[in-house]
XYZ file of C-alpha atoms in Angstrom:
505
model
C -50.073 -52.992 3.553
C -49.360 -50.931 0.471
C -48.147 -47.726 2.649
C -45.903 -50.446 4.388
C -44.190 -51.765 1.065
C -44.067 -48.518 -0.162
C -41.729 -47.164 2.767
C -39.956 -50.923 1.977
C -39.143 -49.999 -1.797
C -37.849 -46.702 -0.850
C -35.784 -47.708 1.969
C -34.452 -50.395 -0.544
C -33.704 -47.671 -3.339
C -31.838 -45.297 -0.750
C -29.571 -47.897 0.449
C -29.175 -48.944 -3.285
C -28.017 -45.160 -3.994
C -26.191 -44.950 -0.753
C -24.490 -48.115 -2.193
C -23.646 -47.442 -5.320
C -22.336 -43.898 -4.703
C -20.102 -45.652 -2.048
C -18.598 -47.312 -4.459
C -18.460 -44.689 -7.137
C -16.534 -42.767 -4.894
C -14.164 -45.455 -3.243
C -13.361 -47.654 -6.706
C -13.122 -45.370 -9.884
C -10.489 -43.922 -10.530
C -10.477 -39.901 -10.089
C -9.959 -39.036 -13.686
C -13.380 -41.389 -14.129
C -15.291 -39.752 -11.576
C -14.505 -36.183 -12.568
C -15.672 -37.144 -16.261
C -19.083 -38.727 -14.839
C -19.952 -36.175 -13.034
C -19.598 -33.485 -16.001
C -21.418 -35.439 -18.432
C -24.200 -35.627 -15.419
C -23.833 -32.100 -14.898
C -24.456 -31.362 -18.450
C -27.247 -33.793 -19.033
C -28.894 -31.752 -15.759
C -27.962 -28.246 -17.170
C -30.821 -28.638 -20.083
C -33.623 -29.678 -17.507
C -32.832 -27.414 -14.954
C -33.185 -23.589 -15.572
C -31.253 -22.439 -12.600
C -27.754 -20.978 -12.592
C -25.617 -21.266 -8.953
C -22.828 -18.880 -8.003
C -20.836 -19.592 -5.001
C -19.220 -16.808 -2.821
C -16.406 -18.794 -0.572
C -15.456 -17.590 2.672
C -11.596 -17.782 1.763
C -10.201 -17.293 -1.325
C -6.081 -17.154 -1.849
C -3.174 -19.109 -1.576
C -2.890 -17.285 2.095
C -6.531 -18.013 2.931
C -7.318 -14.322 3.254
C -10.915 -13.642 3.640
C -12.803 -12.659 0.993
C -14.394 -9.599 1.040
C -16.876 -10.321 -1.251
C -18.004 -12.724 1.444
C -18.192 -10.518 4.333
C -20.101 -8.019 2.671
C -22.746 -10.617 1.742
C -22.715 -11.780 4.997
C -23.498 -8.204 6.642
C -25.643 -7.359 3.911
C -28.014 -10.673 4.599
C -27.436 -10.634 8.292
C -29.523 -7.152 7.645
C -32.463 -9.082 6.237
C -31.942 -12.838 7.660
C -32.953 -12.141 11.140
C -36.849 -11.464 9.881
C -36.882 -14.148 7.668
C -34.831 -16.748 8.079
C -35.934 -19.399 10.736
C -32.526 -20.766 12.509
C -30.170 -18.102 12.807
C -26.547 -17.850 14.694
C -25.406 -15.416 16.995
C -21.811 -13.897 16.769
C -20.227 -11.105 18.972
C -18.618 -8.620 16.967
C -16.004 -6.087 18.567
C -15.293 -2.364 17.424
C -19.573 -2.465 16.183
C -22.423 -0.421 17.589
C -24.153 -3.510 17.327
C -22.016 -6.022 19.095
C -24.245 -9.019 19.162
C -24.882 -9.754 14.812
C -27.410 -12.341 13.627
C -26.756 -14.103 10.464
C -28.678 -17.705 8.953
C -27.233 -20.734 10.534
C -25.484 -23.527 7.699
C -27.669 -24.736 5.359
C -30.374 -22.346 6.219
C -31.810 -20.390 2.836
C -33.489 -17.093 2.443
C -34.828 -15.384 -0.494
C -34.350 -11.891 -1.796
C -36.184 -9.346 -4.449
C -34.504 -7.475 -6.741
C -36.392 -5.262 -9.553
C -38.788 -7.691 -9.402
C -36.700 -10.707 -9.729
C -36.836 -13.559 -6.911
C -33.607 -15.266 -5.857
C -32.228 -17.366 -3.411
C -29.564 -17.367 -0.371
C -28.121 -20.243 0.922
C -25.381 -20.574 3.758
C -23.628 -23.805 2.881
C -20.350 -25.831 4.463
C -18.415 -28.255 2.707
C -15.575 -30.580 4.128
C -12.430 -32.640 2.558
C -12.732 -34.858 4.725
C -12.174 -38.590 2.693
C -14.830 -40.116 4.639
C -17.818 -38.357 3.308
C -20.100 -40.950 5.596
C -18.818 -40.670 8.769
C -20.182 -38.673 11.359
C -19.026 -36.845 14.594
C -20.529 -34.527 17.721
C -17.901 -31.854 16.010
C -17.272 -30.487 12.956
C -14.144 -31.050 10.785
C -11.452 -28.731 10.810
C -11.187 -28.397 7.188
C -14.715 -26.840 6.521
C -15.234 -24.305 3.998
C -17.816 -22.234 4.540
C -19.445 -20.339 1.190
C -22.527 -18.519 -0.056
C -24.707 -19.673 -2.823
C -26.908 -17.448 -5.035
C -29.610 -19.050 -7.374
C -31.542 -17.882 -9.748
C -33.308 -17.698 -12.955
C -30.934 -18.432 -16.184
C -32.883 -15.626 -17.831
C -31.899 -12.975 -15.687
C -28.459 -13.537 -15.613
C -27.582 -10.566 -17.125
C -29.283 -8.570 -14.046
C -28.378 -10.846 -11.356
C -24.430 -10.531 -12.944
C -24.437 -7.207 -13.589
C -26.017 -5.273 -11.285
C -27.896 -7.225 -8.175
C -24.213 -8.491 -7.377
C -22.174 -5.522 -7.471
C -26.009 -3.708 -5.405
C -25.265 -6.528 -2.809
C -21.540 -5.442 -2.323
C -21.964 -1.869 -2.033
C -24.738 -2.301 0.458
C -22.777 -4.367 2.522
C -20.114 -2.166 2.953
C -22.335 1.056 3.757
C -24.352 -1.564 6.573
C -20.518 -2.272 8.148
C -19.382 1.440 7.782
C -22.649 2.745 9.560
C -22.334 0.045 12.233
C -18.520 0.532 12.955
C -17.043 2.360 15.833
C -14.524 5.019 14.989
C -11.260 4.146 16.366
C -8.524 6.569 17.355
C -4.913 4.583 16.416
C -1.388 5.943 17.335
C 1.957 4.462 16.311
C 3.847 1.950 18.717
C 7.523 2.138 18.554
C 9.046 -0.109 16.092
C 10.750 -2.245 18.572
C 7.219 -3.731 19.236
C 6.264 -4.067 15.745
C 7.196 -7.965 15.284
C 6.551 -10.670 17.403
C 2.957 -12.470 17.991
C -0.124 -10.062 17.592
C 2.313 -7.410 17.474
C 1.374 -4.371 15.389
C 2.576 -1.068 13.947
C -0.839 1.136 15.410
C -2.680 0.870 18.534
C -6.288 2.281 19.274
C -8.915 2.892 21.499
C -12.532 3.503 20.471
C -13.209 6.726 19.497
C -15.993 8.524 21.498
C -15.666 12.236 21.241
C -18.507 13.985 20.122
C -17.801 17.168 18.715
C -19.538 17.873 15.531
C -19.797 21.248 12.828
C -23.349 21.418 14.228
C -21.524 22.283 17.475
C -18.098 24.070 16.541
C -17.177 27.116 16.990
C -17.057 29.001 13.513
C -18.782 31.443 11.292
C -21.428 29.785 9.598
C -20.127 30.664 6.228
C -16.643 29.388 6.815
C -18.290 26.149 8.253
C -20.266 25.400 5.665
C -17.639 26.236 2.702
C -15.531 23.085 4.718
C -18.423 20.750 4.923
C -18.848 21.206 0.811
C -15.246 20.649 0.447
C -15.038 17.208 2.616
C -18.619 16.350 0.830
C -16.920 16.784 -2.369
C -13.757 14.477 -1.166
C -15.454 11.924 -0.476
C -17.264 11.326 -3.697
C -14.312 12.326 -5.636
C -13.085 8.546 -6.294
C -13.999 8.865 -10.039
C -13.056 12.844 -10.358
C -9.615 12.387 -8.711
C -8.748 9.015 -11.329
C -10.075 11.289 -13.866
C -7.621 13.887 -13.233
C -4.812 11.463 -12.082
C -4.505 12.133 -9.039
C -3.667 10.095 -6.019
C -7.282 10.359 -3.810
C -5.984 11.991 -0.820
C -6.334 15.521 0.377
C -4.410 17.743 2.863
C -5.695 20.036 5.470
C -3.193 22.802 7.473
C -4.842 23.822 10.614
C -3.206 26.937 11.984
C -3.781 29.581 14.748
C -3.488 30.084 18.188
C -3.420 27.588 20.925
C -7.400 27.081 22.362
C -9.098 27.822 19.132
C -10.317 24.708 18.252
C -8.273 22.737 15.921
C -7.880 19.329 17.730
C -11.931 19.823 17.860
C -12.122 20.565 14.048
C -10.373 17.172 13.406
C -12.935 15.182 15.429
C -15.562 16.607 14.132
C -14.174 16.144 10.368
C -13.660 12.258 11.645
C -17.103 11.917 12.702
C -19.048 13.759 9.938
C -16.838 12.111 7.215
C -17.058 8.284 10.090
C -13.269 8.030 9.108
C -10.839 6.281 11.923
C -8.122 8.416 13.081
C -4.447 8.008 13.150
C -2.561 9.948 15.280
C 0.650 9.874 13.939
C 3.887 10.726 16.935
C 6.872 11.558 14.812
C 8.603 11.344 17.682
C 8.236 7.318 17.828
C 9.637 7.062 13.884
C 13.172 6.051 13.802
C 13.410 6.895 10.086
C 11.963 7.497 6.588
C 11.386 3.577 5.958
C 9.408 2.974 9.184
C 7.498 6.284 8.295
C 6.597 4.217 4.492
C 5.627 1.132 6.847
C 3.016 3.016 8.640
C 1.718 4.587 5.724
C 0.791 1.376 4.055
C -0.582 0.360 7.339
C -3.666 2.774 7.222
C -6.598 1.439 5.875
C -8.686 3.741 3.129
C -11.447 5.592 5.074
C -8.687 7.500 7.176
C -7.853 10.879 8.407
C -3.919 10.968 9.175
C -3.216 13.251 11.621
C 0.442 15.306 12.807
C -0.463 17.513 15.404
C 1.854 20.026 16.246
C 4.039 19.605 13.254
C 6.137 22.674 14.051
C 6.954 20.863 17.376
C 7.090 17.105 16.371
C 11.190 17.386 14.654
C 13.419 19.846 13.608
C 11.895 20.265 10.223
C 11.404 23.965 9.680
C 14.989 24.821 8.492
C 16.915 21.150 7.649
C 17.532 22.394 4.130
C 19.093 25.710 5.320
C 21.460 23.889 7.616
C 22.253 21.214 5.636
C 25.624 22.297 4.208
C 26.407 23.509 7.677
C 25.988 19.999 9.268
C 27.866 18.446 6.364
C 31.071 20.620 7.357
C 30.951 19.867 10.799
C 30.284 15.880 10.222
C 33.471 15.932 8.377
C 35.603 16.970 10.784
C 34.046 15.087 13.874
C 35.717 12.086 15.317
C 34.036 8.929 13.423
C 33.843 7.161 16.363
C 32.096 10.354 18.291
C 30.107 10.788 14.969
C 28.828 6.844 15.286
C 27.873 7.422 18.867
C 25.854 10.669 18.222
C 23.867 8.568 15.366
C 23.011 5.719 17.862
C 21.979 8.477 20.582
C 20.065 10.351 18.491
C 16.133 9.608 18.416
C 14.084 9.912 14.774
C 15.805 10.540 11.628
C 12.772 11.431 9.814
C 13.797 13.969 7.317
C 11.718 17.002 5.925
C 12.271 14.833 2.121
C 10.735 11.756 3.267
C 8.106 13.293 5.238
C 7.367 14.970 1.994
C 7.233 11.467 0.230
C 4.965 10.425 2.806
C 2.586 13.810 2.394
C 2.692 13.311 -1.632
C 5.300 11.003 -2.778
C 4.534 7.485 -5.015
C 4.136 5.826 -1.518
C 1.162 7.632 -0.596
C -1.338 6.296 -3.993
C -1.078 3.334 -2.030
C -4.628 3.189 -0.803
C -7.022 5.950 -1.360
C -9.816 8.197 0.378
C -6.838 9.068 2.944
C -7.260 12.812 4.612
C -4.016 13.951 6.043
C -3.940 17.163 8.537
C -1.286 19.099 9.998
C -1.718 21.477 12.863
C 0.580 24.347 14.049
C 0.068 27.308 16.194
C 3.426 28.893 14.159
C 2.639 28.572 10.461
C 5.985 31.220 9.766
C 8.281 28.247 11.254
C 7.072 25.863 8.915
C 9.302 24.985 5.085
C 6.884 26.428 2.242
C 7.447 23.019 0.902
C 6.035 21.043 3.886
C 2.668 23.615 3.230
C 2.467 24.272 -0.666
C -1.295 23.511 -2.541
C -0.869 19.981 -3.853
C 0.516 18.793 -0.103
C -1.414 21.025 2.294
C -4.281 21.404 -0.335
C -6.794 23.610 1.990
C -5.401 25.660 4.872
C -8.071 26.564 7.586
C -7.300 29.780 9.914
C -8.736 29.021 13.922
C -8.590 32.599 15.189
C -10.025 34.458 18.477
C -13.440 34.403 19.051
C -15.941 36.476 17.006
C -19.606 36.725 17.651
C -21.292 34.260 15.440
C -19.104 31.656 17.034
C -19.674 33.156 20.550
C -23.170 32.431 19.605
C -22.541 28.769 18.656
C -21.073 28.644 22.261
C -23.414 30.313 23.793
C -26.134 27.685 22.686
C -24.152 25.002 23.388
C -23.373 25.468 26.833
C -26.012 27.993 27.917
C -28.943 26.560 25.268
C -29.912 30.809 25.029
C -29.664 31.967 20.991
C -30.448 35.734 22.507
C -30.207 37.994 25.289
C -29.673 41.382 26.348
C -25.949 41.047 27.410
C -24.813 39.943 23.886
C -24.562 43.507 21.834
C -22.242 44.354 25.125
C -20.380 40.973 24.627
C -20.180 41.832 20.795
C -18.591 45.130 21.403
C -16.270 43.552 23.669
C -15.153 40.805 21.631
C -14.174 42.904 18.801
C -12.042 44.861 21.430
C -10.522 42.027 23.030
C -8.668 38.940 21.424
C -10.204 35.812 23.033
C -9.736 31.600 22.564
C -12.965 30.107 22.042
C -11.444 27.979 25.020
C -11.640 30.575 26.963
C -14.726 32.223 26.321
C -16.745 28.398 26.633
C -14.567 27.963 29.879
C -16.328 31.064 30.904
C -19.438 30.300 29.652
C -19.986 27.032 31.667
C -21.723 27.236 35.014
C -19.537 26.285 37.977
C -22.454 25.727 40.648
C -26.118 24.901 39.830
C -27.385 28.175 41.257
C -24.881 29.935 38.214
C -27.796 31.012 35.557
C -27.814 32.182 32.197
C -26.912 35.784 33.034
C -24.483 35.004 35.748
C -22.488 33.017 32.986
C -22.931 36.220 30.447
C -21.391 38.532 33.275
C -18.506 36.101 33.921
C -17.783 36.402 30.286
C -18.209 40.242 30.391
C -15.802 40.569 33.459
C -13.080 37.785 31.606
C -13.166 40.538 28.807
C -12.756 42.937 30.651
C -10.143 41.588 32.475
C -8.301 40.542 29.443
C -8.562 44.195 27.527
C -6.790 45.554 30.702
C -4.045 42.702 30.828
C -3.571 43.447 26.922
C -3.289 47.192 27.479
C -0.886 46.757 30.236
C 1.236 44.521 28.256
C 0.814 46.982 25.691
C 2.237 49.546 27.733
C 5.146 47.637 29.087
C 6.458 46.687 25.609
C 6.246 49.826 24.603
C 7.901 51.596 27.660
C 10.209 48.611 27.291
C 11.076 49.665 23.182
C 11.208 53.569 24.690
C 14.135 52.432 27.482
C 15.451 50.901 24.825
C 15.680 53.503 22.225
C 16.927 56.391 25.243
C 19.584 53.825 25.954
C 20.972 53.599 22.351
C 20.451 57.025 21.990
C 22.649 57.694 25.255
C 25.447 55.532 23.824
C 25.361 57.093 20.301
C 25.839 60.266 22.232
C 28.766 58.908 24.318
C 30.191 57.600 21.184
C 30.277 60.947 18.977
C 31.414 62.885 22.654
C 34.512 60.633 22.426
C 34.907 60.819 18.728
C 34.986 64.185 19.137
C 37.554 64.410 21.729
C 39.835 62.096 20.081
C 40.185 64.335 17.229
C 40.087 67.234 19.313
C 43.417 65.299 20.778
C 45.115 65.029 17.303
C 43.779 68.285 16.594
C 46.523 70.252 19.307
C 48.774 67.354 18.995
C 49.689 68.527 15.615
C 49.783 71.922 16.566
């Protein structure tokens, strides 16, 4: 009997608050409630020795997301699936871990910082104006958010440090989980329209690495300690006022590795790449457009940059072009300006390398390659732009060794003081030394592939000493010839004034 009136009087009270608040909500006027509830608020404040901080999903007259909230989501999505007892399931793309488990709404978790307990809570609200009515789905307006409680004592901690501890951690959990992705430019004709964007990309999978390249070990390591030192500059490089960016000129023959350097700089440094076709830019303002477009955490990329445009001598022939545009037919000129493909000029792909455009956004690598570094403007290269230039020459023997684990897993063997010798005769790609290094059947052993390598040397000294002997019978032809004619030209010099000689006499 008493349990029974018990459950009566608080059924009774709940439909009396249920009530009331109905018409709290419905009859007084806004201005009223709002008042109410601070006064309540305040009256609650000195009996309850909690403090709340919510973390919104969207924040922004454009409803952008926040980042704040992402990176509390990742970071608690790290600890919520051992914990927390209803979770959610959400397929991520571009993530090594494509299936990411975060608490479900109004699920809480707690967490331990220095000592200090607080709380996680995933929480929805709605606008909806019927805040009693219910339905199978849920309203389009709601507004998802985070909310943190904790002690009013340790506000100080939670405020000053646990926060900005919870950011940061997020963001290293999403940059470890990421894929690298590999982005080129589209043309700009595509760049509007729905989904439409300036960059494209694929998932980057290649796995080369500096464990794995081949370089002297010294050389290797002196680049490692200079991308190492990059990428913790952020406080160095706004100490010295400098835009954080830094330039790398890869130069040397074709096959010695430098499309291989830059994946293994993207990989040890987990930066996406943006392969940047020149080709595809109409002109210096859609160049600006795709600069703003990468993301920090990039490594730009112009491959080829003696090959991409005409940029090695614009400023010499600049006056020239002038002179001739003047006298062309304007109607010829206008056709010639529609024909023509990118007007990217060597000034605004200098603005682009160093100009105000390129502060915008930071930790940015950018990296030329050329297998001509003579054809390229000093300008285009100087420290400041190109900061670090990186020679890829023929093969030597310490990276013949780094191949010859690779592909052969051997670090020693009695062919390599012959292969030694020979390399320091012979100019050889490490393409072509690992090409000959790779076993073509699976009865090809270690030795066999040594031998090949031997014989490609071998080969190749002969080639270069028969070139060698053809240029230089070549210059020798030449030479005889031009001594021939300076012969025929002093016979007939001679005869000529032998001529005026007996014609005066």
């Amino acid at each position: 009997m008493m349990m029974g009136e018990l459950w009566q009087q608080t059924g009774s009270l709940m439909a009396t608050i249920v009530f009331v608040y109905t018409v709290f909500e419905k009859f007084f006027p806004p201005n009223l409630r709002d008042r109410v509830q601070s006064y309540t608020h305040k009256l609650t404040s000195h009996f309850y020795p909690y403090i709340q901080i919510t973390f919104p999903e969207f924040t922004g007259e454009r409803l952008k997301r926040s980042e704040a909230y992402t990176c509390i989501q990742t970071y608690l999505s790290a600890n919520s699936s051992h914990t927390a007892k209803r979770l959610k399931a959400e397929v991520v793309r571009d993530s090594q871990k494509p299936l990411v488990l975060s608490m479900d709404d109004n699920e809480e978790i707690t967490d331990e910082f220095n000592g200090v307990k607080v709380w996680w809570a995933a929480s929805k609200t709605s606008t909806n104006s019927q805040p009693f009515s219910f339905s199978y789905y849920p309203p389009p307006d709601a507004k998802r958010y985070y909310k943190l409680t904790f002690h009013k004592s340790h506000r100080d901690l939670i405020t000053l440090s646990y926060i900005h501890y919870v950011l940061q951690e997020g963001k290293e959990i999403a940059s470890k989980n990421r894929q690298l992705k590999l982005y080129t430019n589209n043309p700009s004709s595509g760049w509007y329209g729905y989904k439409s964007t300036k960059w494209s990309h694929v998932i980057f999978e290649h796995p080369a690495s500096f464990e794995t390249l081949a370089m002297e070990e010294k050389k290797k390591e002196e680049i490692i300690k200079d991308l190492e030192k990059f990428k913790g500059g952020k406080e160095y490089y706004a100490k010295i006022g400098k835009a954080w960016k830094r330039g790398y000129l890869l130069y040397g023959p074709p096959g010695t590795g430098k499309s291989t350097m830059i994946a293994a700089m993207a990989n040890f440094m987990n930066y996406d790449l943006y392969d940047l076709e020149l080709t595809a830019v109409k002109d210096n303002t859609e160049l600006r457009k795709l600069l703003i477009e990468t993301p920090s955490k990039s490594i730009i990329v112009i491959e080829d940059i003696d090959c991409s445009l005409d940029l090695t001598g614009q400023r010499k022939k600049k006056k020239e072009k002038e002179e001739d545009e003047d006298q062309k037919d304007p109607m010829k000129r206008a056709q010639e300006e529609e024909n023509k493909g990118s007007k990217v000029t060597l000034s605004g792909l200098l603005n682009f390398i160093d100009g105000i455009w390129s502060a915008c956004g930071g930790e940015r690598i950018i990296i030329f390659t050329t297998n001509f570094i003579d054809k390229l403007d000093p300008a285009l290269i100087r420290r400041g732009r190109m900061d670090k230039h990186i020679e890829l020459s023929y093969c030597g023997f310490e990276a013949f060794k780094v191949l010859a684990k690779n592909y052969l897993d051997v670090e020693s063997h009695g062919l390599f003081p012959v292969i030694e010798r020979k390399l320091v005769e012979t100019d050889m790609t490490p393409a072509d030394v690992a090409e000959n290094l790779m076993p073509k059947s699976v009865d090809e052993g270690v030795e066999d592939c040594l031998l090949n390598l031997i014989k490609a040397l071998e080969i190749a000294k002969e080639e270069e000493a028969a070139k060698k002997a053809q240029e230089e019978a070549r210059k020798k032809e030449e030479e005889d010839e031009k001594e021939v004619k300076d012969k025929e030209v002093k016979n007939n010099e001679k005869a000529s004034d032998d001529v005026k000689e007996n014609g005066f006499h």
